[in-house]
PDB file of C-alpha atoms in Angstrom:
ATOM      1  CA  MET A   1     123.517 113.420 107.930  1.00 54.00           C
ATOM      2  CA  THR A   2     120.765 115.994 107.365  1.00 52.00           C
ATOM      3  CA  PRO A   3     117.325 115.610 109.007  1.00 50.00           C
ATOM      4  CA  ALA A   4     115.773 114.775 105.621  1.00 43.00           C
ATOM      5  CA  LEU A   5     118.255 111.967 104.975  1.00 47.00           C
ATOM      6  CA  LYS A   6     117.744 110.634 108.498  1.00 55.00           C
ATOM      7  CA  GLN A   7     114.022 110.432 107.750  1.00 48.00           C
ATOM      8  CA  ILE A   8     114.703 108.526 104.524  1.00 48.00           C
ATOM      9  CA  ALA A   9     116.947 106.024 106.310  1.00 53.00           C
ATOM     10  CA  ALA A  10     114.410 105.583 109.106  1.00 55.00           C
ATOM     11  CA  GLY A  11     111.692 104.999 106.522  1.00 50.00           C
ATOM     12  CA  VAL A  12     113.608 102.158 104.858  1.00 52.00           C
ATOM     13  CA  VAL A  13     114.285 100.488 108.217  1.00 54.00           C
ATOM     14  CA  ALA A  14     110.625 100.847 109.175  1.00 52.00           C
ATOM     15  CA  LEU A  15     109.479  99.449 105.817  1.00 50.00           C
ATOM     16  CA  ILE A  16     111.587  96.320 106.233  1.00 50.00           C
ATOM     17  CA  SER A  17     110.766  95.776 109.913  1.00 52.00           C
ATOM     18  CA  LEU A  18     107.021  96.270 109.501  1.00 46.00           C
ATOM     19  CA  THR A  19     106.546  94.502 106.175  1.00 46.00           C
ATOM     20  CA  LEU A  20     108.217  91.182 106.942  1.00 48.00           C
ATOM     21  CA  PRO A  21     106.278  90.211 110.080  1.00 43.00           C
ATOM     22  CA  ALA A  22     103.004  91.404 108.602  1.00 45.00           C
ATOM     23  CA  HIS A  23     103.295  88.966 105.706  1.00 45.00           C
ATOM     24  CA  ALA A  24     104.995  86.042 107.403  1.00 42.00           C
ATOM     25  CA  ASP A  25     101.738  84.073 107.594  1.00 44.00           C
ATOM     26  CA  ASP A  26     100.685  84.626 103.972  1.00 45.00           C
ATOM     27  CA  GLY A  27     102.744  81.642 102.791  1.00 42.00           C
ATOM     28  CA  GLN A  28     106.394  80.753 102.638  1.00 41.00           C
ATOM     29  CA  ASP A  29     106.649  81.999  99.060  1.00 49.00           C
ATOM     30  CA  ASP A  30     105.992  85.657  99.966  1.00 70.00           C
ATOM     31  CA  LEU A  31     109.566  86.450 101.046  1.00 91.00           C
ATOM     32  CA  GLY A  32     112.392  85.437  98.755  1.00 95.00           C
ATOM     33  CA  ASN A  33     115.918  86.551  97.972  1.00 96.00           C
ATOM     34  CA  TRP A  34     117.620  87.757  94.796  1.00 97.00           C
ATOM     35  CA  LEU A  35     121.419  87.567  94.579  1.00 98.00           C
ATOM     36  CA  ILE A  36     122.623  89.911  91.822  1.00 98.00           C
ATOM     37  CA  TRP A  37     125.988  90.697  90.254  1.00 98.00           C
ATOM     38  CA  ASN A  38     126.489  93.122  87.402  1.00 98.00           C
ATOM     39  CA  GLY A  39     129.348  94.938  85.791  1.00 98.00           C
ATOM     40  CA  THR A  40     130.196  97.257  82.922  1.00 98.00           C
ATOM     41  CA  LEU A  41     133.344  96.944  80.808  1.00 98.00           C
ATOM     42  CA  ASN A  42     134.164 100.390  79.411  1.00 97.00           C
ATOM     43  CA  TYR A  43     135.974 100.200  76.070  1.00 96.00           C
ATOM     44  CA  SER A  44     136.028 103.949  75.447  1.00 96.00           C
ATOM     45  CA  GLU A  45     134.153 107.112  76.343  1.00 94.00           C
ATOM     46  CA  LYS A  46     131.346 106.026  74.008  1.00 97.00           C
ATOM     47  CA  TRP A  47     131.239 102.208  74.007  1.00 98.00           C
ATOM     48  CA  SER A  48     130.805  99.694  76.821  1.00 98.00           C
ATOM     49  CA  MET A  49     129.550  96.172  77.534  1.00 99.00           C
ATOM     50  CA  PHE A  50     127.101  95.431  80.348  1.00 99.00           C
ATOM     51  CA  THR A  51     126.790  91.980  81.968  1.00 99.00           C
ATOM     52  CA  GLU A  52     124.582  90.662  84.752  1.00 99.00           C
ATOM     53  CA  ALA A  53     123.886  87.368  86.537  1.00 99.00           C
ATOM     54  CA  GLN A  54     121.135  86.620  89.051  1.00 98.00           C
ATOM     55  CA  LEU A  55     120.167  83.725  91.274  1.00 97.00           C
ATOM     56  CA  ARG A  56     116.618  84.062  92.574  1.00 96.00           C
ATOM     57  CA  LEU A  57     115.550  82.057  95.612  1.00 94.00           C
ATOM     58  CA  TRP A  58     111.872  81.411  96.335  1.00 90.00           C
ATOM     59  CA  GLU A  59     112.623  81.649 100.050  1.00 90.00           C
ATOM     60  CA  VAL A  60     115.268  83.683 101.856  1.00 91.00           C
ATOM     61  CA  ALA A  61     117.956  80.980 101.961  1.00 89.00           C
ATOM     62  CA  SER A  62     116.487  77.982 100.108  1.00 88.00           C
ATOM     63  CA  ASN A  63     114.607  76.800  97.001  1.00 87.00           C
ATOM     64  CA  PRO A  64     116.605  78.443  94.186  1.00 91.00           C
ATOM     65  CA  ASN A  65     114.171  78.527  91.299  1.00 90.00           C
ATOM     66  CA  GLU A  66     115.435  80.999  88.692  1.00 94.00           C
ATOM     67  CA  TRP A  67     118.779  81.611  86.955  1.00 96.00           C
ATOM     68  CA  PHE A  68     119.177  84.760  84.929  1.00 96.00           C
ATOM     69  CA  VAL A  69     122.007  86.095  82.708  1.00 98.00           C
ATOM     70  CA  ARG A  70     122.075  89.232  80.610  1.00 98.00           C
ATOM     71  CA  ALA A  71     124.504  91.097  78.335  1.00 99.00           C
ATOM     72  CA  ALA A  72     124.219  94.315  76.347  1.00 99.00           C
ATOM     73  CA  GLY A  73     126.252  96.576  74.132  1.00 99.00           C
ATOM     74  CA  GLN A  74     125.970 100.210  75.228  1.00 99.00           C
ATOM     75  CA  TYR A  75     126.591 103.526  73.479  1.00 99.00           C
ATOM     76  CA  ASN A  76     126.801 106.850  75.313  1.00 98.00           C
ATOM     77  CA  LEU A  77     124.835 109.387  73.293  1.00 98.00           C
ATOM     78  CA  THR A  78     125.927 112.131  75.711  1.00 97.00           C
ATOM     79  CA  LYS A  79     127.473 112.180  79.189  1.00 94.00           C
ATOM     80  CA  ARG A  80     124.010 111.652  80.685  1.00 96.00           C
ATOM     81  CA  THR A  81     122.174 109.554  78.072  1.00 98.00           C
ATOM     82  CA  LEU A  82     122.809 105.998  76.932  1.00 98.00           C
ATOM     83  CA  PHE A  83     121.353 103.512  74.441  1.00 99.00           C
ATOM     84  CA  ALA A  84     121.712  99.745  74.869  1.00 99.00           C
ATOM     85  CA  LEU A  85     120.882  96.664  72.822  1.00 99.00           C
ATOM     86  CA  GLY A  86     120.899  93.445  74.815  1.00 99.00           C
ATOM     87  CA  TYR A  87     120.035  89.784  75.236  1.00 99.00           C
ATOM     88  CA  MET A  88     118.763  87.896  78.284  1.00 99.00           C
ATOM     89  CA  HIS A  89     118.308  84.211  79.059  1.00 99.00           C
ATOM     90  CA  SER A  90     116.522  82.818  82.101  1.00 98.00           C
ATOM     91  CA  ARG A  91     115.429  79.419  83.361  1.00 96.00           C
ATOM     92  CA  VAL A  92     112.772  78.796  85.978  1.00 93.00           C
ATOM     93  CA  ASP A  93     112.863  75.439  87.784  1.00 88.00           C
ATOM     94  CA  PRO A  94     109.966  75.485  90.266  1.00 78.00           C
ATOM     95  CA  PHE A  95     110.340  73.281  93.304  1.00 68.00           C
ATOM     96  CA  GLU A  96     106.729  72.083  93.076  1.00 66.00           C
ATOM     97  CA  ASP A  97     106.580  68.759  91.222  1.00 66.00           C
ATOM     98  CA  ALA A  98     103.501  69.648  89.172  1.00 68.00           C
ATOM     99  CA  ALA A  99     104.631  73.128  88.102  1.00 75.00           C
ATOM    100  CA  PRO A 100     105.988  73.492  84.534  1.00 84.00           C
ATOM    101  CA  ARG A 101     109.553  74.550  83.827  1.00 90.00           C
ATOM    102  CA  THR A 102     110.092  77.612  81.666  1.00 95.00           C
ATOM    103  CA  LYS A 103     112.944  79.081  79.648  1.00 97.00           C
ATOM    104  CA  GLU A 104     113.024  82.567  78.216  1.00 98.00           C
ATOM    105  CA  ASN A 105     115.133  84.198  75.525  1.00 99.00           C
ATOM    106  CA  ARG A 106     114.753  87.951  75.340  1.00 99.00           C
ATOM    107  CA  ILE A 107     116.040  90.778  73.150  1.00 99.00           C
ATOM    108  CA  TYR A 108     115.704  94.305  74.465  1.00 99.00           C
ATOM    109  CA  GLN A 109     116.352  97.923  73.541  1.00 99.00           C
ATOM    110  CA  GLN A 110     116.978 100.458  76.293  1.00 99.00           C
ATOM    111  CA  PHE A 111     117.338 104.222  76.710  1.00 99.00           C
ATOM    112  CA  THR A 112     118.653 105.739  79.956  1.00 99.00           C
ATOM    113  CA  ALA A 113     118.866 109.391  80.978  1.00 98.00           C
ATOM    114  CA  LYS A 114     120.354 110.777  84.200  1.00 97.00           C
ATOM    115  CA  HIS A 115     120.173 114.194  85.787  1.00 93.00           C
ATOM    116  CA  ALA A 116     120.893 115.698  89.184  1.00 87.00           C
ATOM    117  CA  TRP A 117     118.006 117.114  91.190  1.00 85.00           C
ATOM    118  CA  SER A 118     119.406 118.894  94.208  1.00 83.00           C
ATOM    119  CA  ARG A 119     121.270 116.108  96.033  1.00 87.00           C
ATOM    120  CA  PRO A 120     119.645 112.994  94.498  1.00 94.00           C
ATOM    121  CA  ILE A 121     120.700 111.641  91.109  1.00 95.00           C
ATOM    122  CA  LEU A 122     117.596 110.751  89.099  1.00 97.00           C
ATOM    123  CA  GLU A 123     117.623 108.131  86.361  1.00 98.00           C
ATOM    124  CA  HIS A 124     114.897 107.433  83.811  1.00 98.00           C
ATOM    125  CA  ARG A 125     115.099 104.035  82.108  1.00 99.00           C
ATOM    126  CA  LEU A 126     112.841 103.009  79.228  1.00 99.00           C
ATOM    127  CA  ARG A 127     113.031  99.496  77.823  1.00 99.00           C
ATOM    128  CA  THR A 128     111.192  97.489  75.170  1.00 98.00           C
ATOM    129  CA  GLU A 129     111.475  93.692  75.203  1.00 98.00           C
ATOM    130  CA  GLN A 130     110.762  90.910  72.728  1.00 98.00           C
ATOM    131  CA  ARG A 131     110.279  87.715  74.731  1.00 97.00           C
ATOM    132  CA  TRP A 132     110.232  84.063  73.634  1.00 97.00           C
ATOM    133  CA  ILE A 133     108.922  82.026  76.586  1.00 96.00           C
ATOM    134  CA  GLU A 134     109.153  78.240  76.329  1.00 96.00           C
ATOM    135  CA  THR A 135     106.985  76.301  78.788  1.00 94.00           C
ATOM    136  CA  SER A 136     107.505  72.551  79.162  1.00 88.00           C
ATOM    137  CA  GLY A 137     104.682  70.666  77.482  1.00 84.00           C
ATOM    138  CA  GLN A 138     103.078  73.846  76.108  1.00 88.00           C
ATOM    139  CA  GLY A 139     105.422  75.177  73.432  1.00 93.00           C
ATOM    140  CA  THR A 140     106.773  78.696  72.927  1.00 95.00           C
ATOM    141  CA  ASP A 141     104.862  81.935  73.405  1.00 94.00           C
ATOM    142  CA  PHE A 142     105.998  85.304  71.992  1.00 95.00           C
ATOM    143  CA  ARG A 143     105.280  88.498  73.918  1.00 94.00           C
ATOM    144  CA  ASN A 144     106.203  92.178  73.814  1.00 96.00           C
ATOM    145  CA  ARG A 145     106.712  94.235  76.950  1.00 97.00           C
ATOM    146  CA  PHE A 146     107.477  97.858  77.852  1.00 98.00           C
ATOM    147  CA  ARG A 147     109.168  98.925  81.089  1.00 99.00           C
ATOM    148  CA  TYR A 148     109.734 102.319  82.685  1.00 99.00           C
ATOM    149  CA  ARG A 149     111.837 102.822  85.813  1.00 98.00           C
ATOM    150  CA  LEU A 150     112.376 106.011  87.807  1.00 98.00           C
ATOM    151  CA  GLN A 151     115.334 105.683  90.168  1.00 98.00           C
ATOM    152  CA  ALA A 152     116.838 108.038  92.756  1.00 97.00           C
ATOM    153  CA  THR A 153     120.312 107.592  94.238  1.00 97.00           C
ATOM    154  CA  VAL A 154     120.917 109.745  97.317  1.00 97.00           C
ATOM    155  CA  PRO A 155     124.425 110.117  98.809  1.00 97.00           C
ATOM    156  CA  VAL A 156     124.249 110.030 102.608  1.00 96.00           C
ATOM    157  CA  SER A 157     127.770 110.481 103.981  1.00 95.00           C
ATOM    158  CA  ARG A 158     128.931 112.971 101.321  1.00 93.00           C
ATOM    159  CA  ASP A 159     127.407 115.720  99.210  1.00 91.00           C
ATOM    160  CA  GLN A 160     128.085 113.772  95.997  1.00 92.00           C
ATOM    161  CA  MET A 161     128.579 110.152  95.015  1.00 94.00           C
ATOM    162  CA  GLY A 162     132.195 108.980  95.096  1.00 95.00           C
ATOM    163  CA  PRO A 163     134.508 106.443  96.743  1.00 97.00           C
ATOM    164  CA  GLN A 164     133.747 105.585 100.375  1.00 97.00           C
ATOM    165  CA  THR A 165     130.214 106.976 100.187  1.00 97.00           C
ATOM    166  CA  HIS A 166     127.154 105.603 101.954  1.00 98.00           C
ATOM    167  CA  PHE A 167     124.014 106.063  99.860  1.00 98.00           C
ATOM    168  CA  MET A 168     120.327 105.224  99.536  1.00 98.00           C
ATOM    169  CA  ASN A 169     118.756 103.881  96.354  1.00 98.00           C
ATOM    170  CA  PHE A 170     115.046 103.905  95.501  1.00 98.00           C
ATOM    171  CA  TYR A 171     113.119 103.049  92.365  1.00 98.00           C
ATOM    172  CA  ASP A 172     109.690 102.299  91.012  1.00 98.00           C
ATOM    173  CA  GLU A 173     109.304 100.310  87.789  1.00 98.00           C
ATOM    174  CA  ILE A 174     106.163  99.443  85.852  1.00 98.00           C
ATOM    175  CA  PHE A 175     105.913  96.571  83.310  1.00 98.00           C
ATOM    176  CA  LEU A 176     103.268  96.740  80.554  1.00 97.00           C
ATOM    177  CA  ASN A 177     102.506  94.101  77.912  1.00 96.00           C
ATOM    178  CA  TYR A 178     101.521  95.205  74.412  1.00 93.00           C
ATOM    179  CA  GLY A 179     100.762  93.728  71.007  1.00 87.00           C
ATOM    180  CA  SER A 180      99.508  90.386  72.341  1.00 70.00           C
ATOM    181  CA  ARG A 181      96.506  88.769  73.948  1.00 68.00           C
ATOM    182  CA  SER A 182      98.016  89.149  77.407  1.00 74.00           C
ATOM    183  CA  GLU A 183      96.500  91.719  79.732  1.00 88.00           C
ATOM    184  CA  THR A 184      98.280  95.061  79.635  1.00 94.00           C
ATOM    185  CA  PHE A 185      99.486  95.247  83.232  1.00 95.00           C
ATOM    186  CA  ASP A 186     102.269  92.762  83.946  1.00 95.00           C
ATOM    187  CA  GLN A 187     103.783  93.910  87.240  1.00 96.00           C
ATOM    188  CA  ASN A 188     105.114  96.798  89.305  1.00 98.00           C
ATOM    189  CA  ARG A 189     108.255  96.859  91.444  1.00 98.00           C
ATOM    190  CA  LEU A 190     109.077  99.232  94.293  1.00 98.00           C
ATOM    191  CA  TYR A 191     112.585  99.066  95.759  1.00 98.00           C
ATOM    192  CA  GLY A 192     114.530 100.649  98.610  1.00 98.00           C
ATOM    193  CA  ALA A 193     118.145  99.912  99.570  1.00 98.00           C
ATOM    194  CA  TYR A 194     121.118 101.092 101.570  1.00 98.00           C
ATOM    195  CA  GLY A 195     124.466 100.905  99.811  1.00 98.00           C
ATOM    196  CA  TYR A 196     128.167 101.620 100.081  1.00 98.00           C
ATOM    197  CA  GLN A 197     130.390 102.813  97.231  1.00 98.00           C
ATOM    198  CA  PHE A 198     133.802 101.240  97.914  1.00 98.00           C
ATOM    199  CA  THR A 199     135.690 102.762  94.975  1.00 97.00           C
ATOM    200  CA  LYS A 200     134.625 104.410  91.732  1.00 95.00           C
ATOM    201  CA  HIS A 201     134.337 100.893  90.279  1.00 97.00           C
ATOM    202  CA  ASN A 202     132.332  98.882  92.818  1.00 98.00           C
ATOM    203  CA  ASN A 203     129.495  99.111  95.325  1.00 98.00           C
ATOM    204  CA  LEU A 204     127.215  96.870  97.376  1.00 98.00           C
ATOM    205  CA  GLN A 205     123.492  97.334  98.064  1.00 98.00           C
ATOM    206  CA  LEU A 206     121.219  95.577 100.551  1.00 98.00           C
ATOM    207  CA  GLY A 207     117.562  96.194  99.828  1.00 98.00           C
ATOM    208  CA  LEU A 208     113.951  95.095  99.830  1.00 98.00           C
ATOM    209  CA  LEU A 209     111.795  94.852  96.708  1.00 97.00           C
ATOM    210  CA  TRP A 210     107.990  94.765  96.679  1.00 96.00           C
ATOM    211  CA  GLN A 211     106.507  93.168  93.576  1.00 95.00           C
ATOM    212  CA  ARG A 212     102.826  93.367  92.567  1.00 94.00           C
ATOM    213  CA  ARG A 213     102.008  90.866  89.821  1.00 90.00           C
ATOM    214  CA  SER A 214      99.053  90.878  87.421  1.00 88.00           C
ATOM    215  CA  SER A 215      97.483  88.193  89.623  1.00 83.00           C
ATOM    216  CA  SER A 216      97.199  90.927  92.323  1.00 79.00           C
ATOM    217  CA  ARG A 217      99.453  88.902  94.587  1.00 84.00           C
ATOM    218  CA  ASP A 218     102.294  90.653  96.395  1.00 90.00           C
ATOM    219  CA  PHE A 219     105.816  89.270  96.658  1.00 91.00           C
ATOM    220  CA  TYR A 220     108.674  90.577  98.796  1.00 95.00           C
ATOM    221  CA  ARG A 221     112.272  89.999  97.788  1.00 96.00           C
ATOM    222  CA  LEU A 222     115.419  90.749  99.725  1.00 97.00           C
ATOM    223  CA  GLN A 223     118.229  91.811  97.392  1.00 97.00           C
ATOM    224  CA  ILE A 224     121.990  91.562  97.753  1.00 97.00           C
ATOM    225  CA  PHE A 225     123.275  93.584  94.806  1.00 97.00           C
ATOM    226  CA  TYR A 226     126.979  93.866  93.930  1.00 98.00           C
ATOM    227  CA  THR A 227     128.283  96.029  91.076  1.00 98.00           C
ATOM    228  CA  HIS A 228     131.851  95.999  89.715  1.00 98.00           C
ATOM    229  CA  ASN A 229     132.893  98.030  86.679  1.00 97.00           C
ATOM    230  CA  PHE A 230     136.089  97.805  84.620  1.00 95.00           C
ATOM    231  CA  ASP A 231     137.977 100.229  82.381  1.00 94.00           C
ATOM    232  CA  LEU A 232     140.160  99.157  79.456  1.00 89.00           C
TER     233      LEU A 232
END
């Protein structure tokens, strides 16, 4: 491992070790856990289907409060660019008795572009979302949202990504509302993870996500992220 990559790995470890104790007294809802599975079924060189399921826990190992499923049809414009049209459904069941339950149905359009920059693989993801949010006792609210994510995947144990490769993954994503009465800034997410690519089809990531909401409150989410792809 090069000195630069050692510094990156040490930075992620330091971020996790310093952040968690510093915020342990802010309230039990500050540190939660997201369990994520996703996969892509490749029909051909051009067409594929993406699926994802998430279980989000309000605390590290208790109080599951959100279920999330997503599917999208994808078309490869080139080897490095992709367009997707998808649908998402989520349900939030807060554990507080007085808090309202919400359901969301969402349609989204997404453009992704990848390119190599020295050793890291950079990915730009732009997404627009049309969201129908149903809150118990309050009806349905329609909102539009734009998201931009810049992600870097850095192979650690090899020069390039491939089977049996340790890697680091980092991203920053901003969420902006538009075309509604909601304030423009929705949230920002900053993520760092260490992962292992088992084969060309599957990998596992263990990471920490920092989330700043429009309320100016910070949330910290551990993530266990498994990916498995299939070829027809």
